GROMACS .gro file of C-alpha atoms in nm:
model
  351
    1UNK     CA    1   0.000   0.000   0.000
    2UNK     CA    2   0.124   0.346  -0.087
    3UNK     CA    3   0.105   0.612   0.186
    4UNK     CA    4   0.063   0.980   0.112
    5UNK     CA    5   0.065   1.302   0.308
    6UNK     CA    6  -0.279   1.439   0.384
    7UNK     CA    7  -0.253   1.768   0.200
    8UNK     CA    8   0.011   1.993   0.353
    9UNK     CA    9  -0.018   1.827   0.695
   10UNK     CA   10   0.226   1.583   0.850
   11UNK     CA   11  -0.031   1.300   0.863
   12UNK     CA   12   0.045   1.001   0.640
   13UNK     CA   13  -0.263   0.820   0.510
   14UNK     CA   14  -0.305   0.512   0.290
   15UNK     CA   15  -0.389   0.569  -0.077
   16UNK     CA   16  -0.699   0.357  -0.016
   17UNK     CA   17  -0.909   0.395   0.297
   18UNK     CA   18  -1.217   0.203   0.404
   19UNK     CA   19  -1.563   0.357   0.428
   20UNK     CA   20  -1.780   0.219   0.707
   21UNK     CA   21  -2.109   0.337   0.559
   22UNK     CA   22  -2.210  -0.029   0.523
   23UNK     CA   23  -2.170  -0.088   0.897
   24UNK     CA   24  -2.489  -0.093   1.102
   25UNK     CA   25  -2.743  -0.083   0.821
   26UNK     CA   26  -3.024   0.126   0.965
   27UNK     CA   27  -3.271   0.333   0.764
   28UNK     CA   28  -3.374   0.333   0.395
   29UNK     CA   29  -3.042   0.464   0.259
   30UNK     CA   30  -2.784   0.298   0.483
   31UNK     CA   31  -2.984  -0.022   0.509
   32UNK     CA   32  -2.955  -0.050   0.131
   33UNK     CA   33  -2.580   0.011   0.147
   34UNK     CA   34  -2.517  -0.284   0.379
   35UNK     CA   35  -2.596  -0.438   0.716
   36UNK     CA   36  -2.251  -0.540   0.837
   37UNK     CA   37  -2.246  -0.631   1.206
   38UNK     CA   38  -1.948  -0.620   1.444
   39UNK     CA   39  -1.830  -0.975   1.369
   40UNK     CA   40  -1.836  -0.921   0.993
   41UNK     CA   41  -1.681  -0.577   1.033
   42UNK     CA   42  -1.391  -0.719   1.230
   43UNK     CA   43  -1.317  -0.960   0.945
   44UNK     CA   44  -1.319  -0.673   0.692
   45UNK     CA   45  -1.088  -0.469   0.916
   46UNK     CA   46  -0.855  -0.771   0.937
   47UNK     CA   47  -0.833  -0.783   0.558
   48UNK     CA   48  -0.778  -0.408   0.536
   49UNK     CA   49  -0.494  -0.410   0.786
   50UNK     CA   50  -0.328  -0.706   0.613
   51UNK     CA   51  -0.338  -0.502   0.289
   52UNK     CA   52  -0.206  -0.184   0.452
   53UNK     CA   53  -0.536   0.004   0.471
   54UNK     CA   54  -0.513   0.179   0.806
   55UNK     CA   55  -0.773   0.459   0.779
   56UNK     CA   56  -1.142   0.398   0.840
   57UNK     CA   57  -1.403   0.663   0.762
   58UNK     CA   58  -1.748   0.698   0.916
   59UNK     CA   59  -1.994   0.967   1.033
   60UNK     CA   60  -2.248   1.024   1.307
   61UNK     CA   61  -2.528   1.032   1.050
   62UNK     CA   62  -2.445   0.685   0.913
   63UNK     CA   63  -2.719   0.454   1.040
   64UNK     CA   64  -2.791   0.694   1.326
   65UNK     CA   65  -2.453   0.637   1.488
   66UNK     CA   66  -2.456   0.258   1.447
   67UNK     CA   67  -2.172   0.274   1.195
   68UNK     CA   68  -1.945   0.435   1.455
   69UNK     CA   69  -2.050   0.178   1.713
   70UNK     CA   70  -1.977  -0.118   1.484
   71UNK     CA   71  -1.645   0.033   1.375
   72UNK     CA   72  -1.551   0.085   1.738
   73UNK     CA   73  -1.616  -0.283   1.811
   74UNK     CA   74  -1.421  -0.390   1.503
   75UNK     CA   75  -1.106  -0.198   1.599
   76UNK     CA   76  -1.118  -0.280   1.969
   77UNK     CA   77  -0.779  -0.392   2.095
   78UNK     CA   78  -0.589  -0.244   1.799
   79UNK     CA   79  -0.669   0.125   1.815
   80UNK     CA   80  -0.301   0.210   1.781
   81UNK     CA   81  -0.292   0.040   1.439
   82UNK     CA   82  -0.563   0.250   1.276
   83UNK     CA   83  -0.662   0.605   1.187
   84UNK     CA   84  -1.024   0.691   1.262
   85UNK     CA   85  -1.198   0.953   1.049
   86UNK     CA   86  -1.550   1.066   1.130
   87UNK     CA   87  -1.781   1.351   1.040
   88UNK     CA   88  -2.056   1.565   1.190
   89UNK     CA   89  -2.283   1.866   1.109
   90UNK     CA   90  -2.564   1.696   0.915
   91UNK     CA   91  -2.896   1.657   1.103
   92UNK     CA   92  -2.912   1.360   1.339
   93UNK     CA   93  -3.252   1.452   1.484
   94UNK     CA   94  -3.533   1.705   1.476
   95UNK     CA   95  -3.417   1.920   1.768
   96UNK     CA   96  -3.270   2.270   1.726
   97UNK     CA   97  -2.930   2.148   1.842
   98UNK     CA   98  -2.923   1.833   1.629
   99UNK     CA   99  -2.764   1.989   1.322
  100UNK     CA  100  -2.495   2.234   1.223
  101UNK     CA  101  -2.153   2.330   1.353
  102UNK     CA  102  -2.222   2.551   1.655
  103UNK     CA  103  -1.990   2.530   1.955
  104UNK     CA  104  -2.249   2.330   2.149
  105UNK     CA  105  -2.317   2.090   1.862
  106UNK     CA  106  -1.951   2.023   1.779
  107UNK     CA  107  -1.851   1.956   2.139
  108UNK     CA  108  -2.150   1.728   2.195
  109UNK     CA  109  -2.101   1.551   1.862
  110UNK     CA  110  -1.734   1.489   1.934
  111UNK     CA  111  -1.804   1.349   2.280
  112UNK     CA  112  -2.076   1.119   2.146
  113UNK     CA  113  -1.854   1.000   1.860
  114UNK     CA  114  -1.573   0.920   2.104
  115UNK     CA  115  -1.816   0.719   2.314
  116UNK     CA  116  -1.958   0.524   2.021
  117UNK     CA  117  -1.614   0.457   1.877
  118UNK     CA  118  -1.475   0.352   2.214
  119UNK     CA  119  -1.168   0.574   2.183
  120UNK     CA  120  -1.016   0.880   2.348
  121UNK     CA  121  -0.931   1.063   2.025
  122UNK     CA  122  -1.037   1.106   1.664
  123UNK     CA  123  -0.756   1.122   1.410
  124UNK     CA  124  -0.951   1.324   1.151
  125UNK     CA  125  -1.265   1.514   1.252
  126UNK     CA  126  -1.455   1.661   0.956
  127UNK     CA  127  -1.750   1.893   0.909
  128UNK     CA  128  -1.994   1.703   0.690
  129UNK     CA  129  -2.151   2.019   0.546
  130UNK     CA  130  -2.115   2.396   0.567
  131UNK     CA  131  -2.326   2.564   0.835
  132UNK     CA  132  -2.414   2.910   0.702
  133UNK     CA  133  -2.579   3.006   1.029
  134UNK     CA  134  -2.270   2.972   1.250
  135UNK     CA  135  -1.977   3.217   1.215
  136UNK     CA  136  -1.666   3.042   1.086
  137UNK     CA  137  -1.474   3.199   1.376
  138UNK     CA  138  -1.693   3.011   1.624
  139UNK     CA  139  -1.652   2.685   1.432
  140UNK     CA  140  -1.273   2.714   1.414
  141UNK     CA  141  -1.234   2.824   1.776
  142UNK     CA  142  -1.431   2.517   1.885
  143UNK     CA  143  -1.223   2.285   1.669
  144UNK     CA  144  -0.912   2.448   1.817
  145UNK     CA  145  -1.045   2.367   2.165
  146UNK     CA  146  -1.099   2.001   2.069
  147UNK     CA  147  -0.749   1.976   1.921
  148UNK     CA  148  -0.587   2.135   2.227
  149UNK     CA  149  -0.779   1.896   2.450
  150UNK     CA  150  -0.631   1.601   2.260
  151UNK     CA  151  -0.971   1.476   2.148
  152UNK     CA  152  -0.906   1.556   1.782
  153UNK     CA  153  -0.574   1.531   1.594
  154UNK     CA  154  -0.656   1.683   1.253
  155UNK     CA  155  -0.958   1.867   1.113
  156UNK     CA  156  -1.118   1.875   0.771
  157UNK     CA  157  -1.438   1.942   0.580
  158UNK     CA  158  -1.663   1.763   0.335
  159UNK     CA  159  -1.883   1.893   0.053
  160UNK     CA  160  -1.782   2.259   0.093
  161UNK     CA  161  -1.781   2.505  -0.196
  162UNK     CA  162  -1.466   2.693  -0.287
  163UNK     CA  163  -1.560   3.018  -0.114
  164UNK     CA  164  -1.661   2.833   0.201
  165UNK     CA  165  -1.324   2.660   0.219
  166UNK     CA  166  -1.129   2.981   0.154
  167UNK     CA  167  -1.328   3.184   0.408
  168UNK     CA  168  -1.253   2.920   0.669
  169UNK     CA  169  -0.883   2.892   0.584
  170UNK     CA  170  -0.842   3.270   0.596
  171UNK     CA  171  -1.010   3.287   0.936
  172UNK     CA  172  -0.795   3.002   1.066
  173UNK     CA  173  -0.477   3.178   0.958
  174UNK     CA  174  -0.593   3.512   1.095
  175UNK     CA  175  -0.675   3.372   1.438
  176UNK     CA  176  -0.410   3.103   1.471
  177UNK     CA  177  -0.656   2.812   1.461
  178UNK     CA  178  -0.588   2.472   1.300
  179UNK     CA  179  -0.617   2.476   0.923
  180UNK     CA  180  -0.824   2.216   0.746
  181UNK     CA  181  -0.598   1.941   0.618
  182UNK     CA  182  -0.856   1.751   0.415
  183UNK     CA  183  -1.157   1.802   0.195
  184UNK     CA  184  -1.372   1.492   0.153
  185UNK     CA  185  -1.524   1.525  -0.193
  186UNK     CA  186  -1.723   1.343  -0.456
  187UNK     CA  187  -1.493   1.265  -0.747
  188UNK     CA  188  -1.516   0.989  -1.007
  189UNK     CA  189  -1.499   0.923  -1.379
  190UNK     CA  190  -1.871   1.004  -1.381
  191UNK     CA  191  -1.837   1.327  -1.184
  192UNK     CA  192  -1.532   1.549  -1.238
  193UNK     CA  193  -1.678   1.879  -1.113
  194UNK     CA  194  -1.417   1.873  -0.836
  195UNK     CA  195  -1.156   1.970  -1.096
  196UNK     CA  196  -1.304   2.310  -1.188
  197UNK     CA  197  -1.284   2.499  -0.857
  198UNK     CA  198  -1.187   2.273  -0.571
  199UNK     CA  199  -0.883   2.099  -0.719
  200UNK     CA  200  -0.702   2.426  -0.805
  201UNK     CA  201  -0.790   2.554  -0.457
  202UNK     CA  202  -0.650   2.236  -0.300
  203UNK     CA  203  -0.330   2.266  -0.503
  204UNK     CA  204  -0.285   2.626  -0.393
  205UNK     CA  205  -0.381   2.582  -0.027
  206UNK     CA  206  -0.246   2.235   0.048
  207UNK     CA  207  -0.573   2.047   0.101
  208UNK     CA  208  -0.572   1.673   0.056
  209UNK     CA  209  -0.872   1.524  -0.124
  210UNK     CA  210  -1.034   1.224   0.038
  211UNK     CA  211  -1.263   1.085  -0.230
  212UNK     CA  212  -1.608   0.949  -0.152
  213UNK     CA  213  -1.815   0.737  -0.392
  214UNK     CA  214  -1.523   0.683  -0.634
  215UNK     CA  215  -1.733   0.436  -0.835
  216UNK     CA  216  -2.002   0.693  -0.912
  217UNK     CA  217  -2.255   0.580  -0.652
  218UNK     CA  218  -2.214   0.215  -0.747
  219UNK     CA  219  -2.250   0.269  -1.122
  220UNK     CA  220  -1.892   0.166  -1.208
  221UNK     CA  221  -1.892  -0.176  -1.048
  222UNK     CA  222  -1.882  -0.351  -1.386
  223UNK     CA  223  -2.238  -0.475  -1.354
  224UNK     CA  224  -2.404  -0.198  -1.554
  225UNK     CA  225  -2.384  -0.229  -1.931
  226UNK     CA  226  -2.529  -0.048  -2.231
  227UNK     CA  227  -2.857  -0.207  -2.341
  228UNK     CA  228  -2.887  -0.429  -2.033
  229UNK     CA  229  -3.136  -0.385  -1.747
  230UNK     CA  230  -3.018  -0.283  -1.402
  231UNK     CA  231  -2.930  -0.601  -1.207
  232UNK     CA  232  -3.221  -0.696  -0.981
  233UNK     CA  233  -3.007  -0.691  -0.666
  234UNK     CA  234  -2.844  -0.352  -0.741
  235UNK     CA  235  -2.876  -0.100  -0.459
  236UNK     CA  236  -2.943   0.167  -0.723
  237UNK     CA  237  -3.307   0.057  -0.734
  238UNK     CA  238  -3.344   0.208  -0.386
  239UNK     CA  239  -3.066   0.465  -0.364
  240UNK     CA  240  -3.016   0.626  -0.708
  241UNK     CA  241  -3.211   0.939  -0.610
  242UNK     CA  242  -2.982   0.999  -0.310
  243UNK     CA  243  -2.663   1.011  -0.514
  244UNK     CA  244  -2.488   1.229  -0.772
  245UNK     CA  245  -2.685   1.265  -1.097
  246UNK     CA  246  -2.552   1.130  -1.425
  247UNK     CA  247  -2.707   1.096  -1.769
  248UNK     CA  248  -2.730   0.754  -1.931
  249UNK     CA  249  -2.532   0.875  -2.234
  250UNK     CA  250  -2.242   0.986  -2.015
  251UNK     CA  251  -2.256   0.672  -1.800
  252UNK     CA  252  -2.243   0.433  -2.093
  253UNK     CA  253  -1.967   0.628  -2.268
  254UNK     CA  254  -1.748   0.590  -1.958
  255UNK     CA  255  -1.844   0.225  -1.912
  256UNK     CA  256  -1.756   0.149  -2.274
  257UNK     CA  257  -1.408   0.297  -2.226
  258UNK     CA  258  -1.361   0.105  -1.901
  259UNK     CA  259  -1.467  -0.220  -2.068
  260UNK     CA  260  -1.211  -0.170  -2.345
  261UNK     CA  261  -0.930  -0.111  -2.098
  262UNK     CA  262  -1.047  -0.402  -1.882
  263UNK     CA  263  -1.008  -0.630  -2.184
  264UNK     CA  264  -0.657  -0.493  -2.247
  265UNK     CA  265  -0.532  -0.514  -1.889
  266UNK     CA  266  -0.718  -0.811  -1.745
  267UNK     CA  267  -0.827  -0.583  -1.460
  268UNK     CA  268  -1.183  -0.544  -1.331
  269UNK     CA  269  -1.380  -0.231  -1.419
  270UNK     CA  270  -1.384  -0.092  -1.060
  271UNK     CA  271  -1.009  -0.150  -1.027
  272UNK     CA  272  -0.949   0.062  -1.337
  273UNK     CA  273  -1.183   0.339  -1.218
  274UNK     CA  274  -1.007   0.352  -0.882
  275UNK     CA  275  -0.660   0.343  -1.036
  276UNK     CA  276  -0.748   0.645  -1.252
  277UNK     CA  277  -0.843   0.841  -0.941
  278UNK     CA  278  -0.524   0.749  -0.758
  279UNK     CA  279  -0.323   0.929  -1.025
  280UNK     CA  280  -0.515   1.257  -1.008
  281UNK     CA  281  -0.363   1.569  -0.845
  282UNK     CA  282  -0.441   1.646  -0.478
  283UNK     CA  283  -0.589   1.299  -0.411
  284UNK     CA  284  -0.457   1.178  -0.075
  285UNK     CA  285  -0.689   0.881  -0.023
  286UNK     CA  286  -0.976   0.712  -0.205
  287UNK     CA  287  -1.248   0.562   0.014
  288UNK     CA  288  -1.355   0.213  -0.087
  289UNK     CA  289  -1.658   0.041   0.058
  290UNK     CA  290  -1.759  -0.322   0.063
  291UNK     CA  291  -2.056  -0.520   0.179
  292UNK     CA  292  -1.855  -0.842   0.186
  293UNK     CA  293  -1.505  -0.987   0.160
  294UNK     CA  294  -1.532  -1.048  -0.216
  295UNK     CA  295  -1.604  -0.682  -0.292
  296UNK     CA  296  -1.326  -0.566  -0.062
  297UNK     CA  297  -1.063  -0.795  -0.215
  298UNK     CA  298  -1.162  -0.686  -0.565
  299UNK     CA  299  -1.126  -0.318  -0.476
  300UNK     CA  300  -0.786  -0.386  -0.319
  301UNK     CA  301  -0.671  -0.483  -0.668
  302UNK     CA  302  -0.674  -0.114  -0.764
  303UNK     CA  303  -0.323  -0.065  -0.621
  304UNK     CA  304   0.016  -0.205  -0.713
  305UNK     CA  305  -0.005  -0.126  -1.085
  306UNK     CA  306  -0.067   0.176  -1.310
  307UNK     CA  307  -0.267   0.259  -1.618
  308UNK     CA  308  -0.056   0.370  -1.912
  309UNK     CA  309  -0.057   0.738  -2.014
  310UNK     CA  310  -0.252   0.641  -2.326
  311UNK     CA  311  -0.516   0.458  -2.121
  312UNK     CA  312  -0.542   0.752  -1.882
  313UNK     CA  313  -0.594   0.984  -2.180
  314UNK     CA  314  -0.875   0.765  -2.317
  315UNK     CA  315  -1.052   0.766  -1.982
  316UNK     CA  316  -1.003   1.142  -1.959
  317UNK     CA  317  -1.164   1.185  -2.300
  318UNK     CA  318  -1.456   0.951  -2.228
  319UNK     CA  319  -1.535   1.116  -1.894
  320UNK     CA  320  -1.478   1.479  -1.996
  321UNK     CA  321  -1.765   1.727  -1.970
  322UNK     CA  322  -1.755   2.088  -2.095
  323UNK     CA  323  -1.629   2.333  -1.836
  324UNK     CA  324  -1.882   2.581  -1.695
  325UNK     CA  325  -1.828   2.956  -1.703
  326UNK     CA  326  -1.588   3.116  -1.615
  327UNK     CA  327  -1.367   2.814  -1.680
  328UNK     CA  328  -1.438   2.723  -2.041
  329UNK     CA  329  -1.210   2.997  -2.186
  330UNK     CA  330  -0.919   2.859  -1.980
  331UNK     CA  331  -0.989   2.513  -2.117
  332UNK     CA  332  -1.038   2.611  -2.480
  333UNK     CA  333  -0.803   2.903  -2.540
  334UNK     CA  334  -0.427   2.880  -2.501
  335UNK     CA  335  -0.387   3.240  -2.387
  336UNK     CA  336  -0.618   3.189  -2.089
  337UNK     CA  337  -0.457   2.857  -1.994
  338UNK     CA  338  -0.106   3.006  -1.997
  339UNK     CA  339  -0.212   3.271  -1.746
  340UNK     CA  340  -0.339   3.015  -1.495
  341UNK     CA  341  -0.179   2.676  -1.561
  342UNK     CA  342  -0.285   2.495  -1.241
  343UNK     CA  343  -0.651   2.532  -1.337
  344UNK     CA  344  -0.642   2.297  -1.634
  345UNK     CA  345  -0.282   2.193  -1.689
  346UNK     CA  346  -0.248   2.007  -1.358
  347UNK     CA  347  -0.496   1.727  -1.433
  348UNK     CA  348  -0.343   1.680  -1.779
  349UNK     CA  349   0.008   1.652  -1.634
  350UNK     CA  350  -0.114   1.378  -1.402
  351UNK     CA  351  -0.234   1.175  -1.696
   0.00000   0.00000   0.00000
């Protein structure tokens, strides 16, 4: 397993990390993802550690906290071997204090996560969404308190826009609070919006991308083909509306390119999709999930080899979507691109 720095921080993380969204299995969304109990979870953690995957990602909103509880049971007795990443800020109830990033909510959420996880510290504590109602100074001062207390080691965000990240980073620098080390983002061959605003920001500010749903919400598992019906046991029957949107034309164009490269390399479609992501700028870790040992072992096959530059270029072409304004001039016209090379040149250099 390759290990990478998390952005500009000193924390080393594995190129692949494990997402515990399948642990617990409560509710219409997370129940469809998976219903892994503590015994099964411990087996999956065993496999991860044997392969060098040492970071495990969860959130308080996953199965109403059951994911954190199951993960805590699965890592019991080997806490010093793993990195625990969890998130808060999304609603966990109907009360006025059950959502957001206020001082009260963050302190309570951290304490409850520590209890469910059965640990005395969280390695990476992330805000799951931006809270427009709480001043960023209050948010950062509270995170600073948690870090100084030893309850949190590093802080990050998830699903923030560019201006929200920059406003927070500026306030952190101004007031001497911990800077965000990570941005957990949606990024896949089916969804490359991250590249327009957030990737250049991450390059400039030293944010490490932790990628969620790298297989496009389960659409790049190799089971979806042009002209074929959705497999009857696919979770997309119940969860498609929760995830990132994608047109059928775009989906099948990407799948066709993946199938061609799968035939050339002897690799599985999800392994190719994951390998492509691992070569993109700013990516520190790609979160893989698995409902069972077979899925996990297949996803582990994404490391230890590399796509050729020509194969990367074909996947780039198949997955490309026109840039929105104000970015399309930088993509199409040489004069614009030369003025701001990180914006569009960086992804191309990685290929």
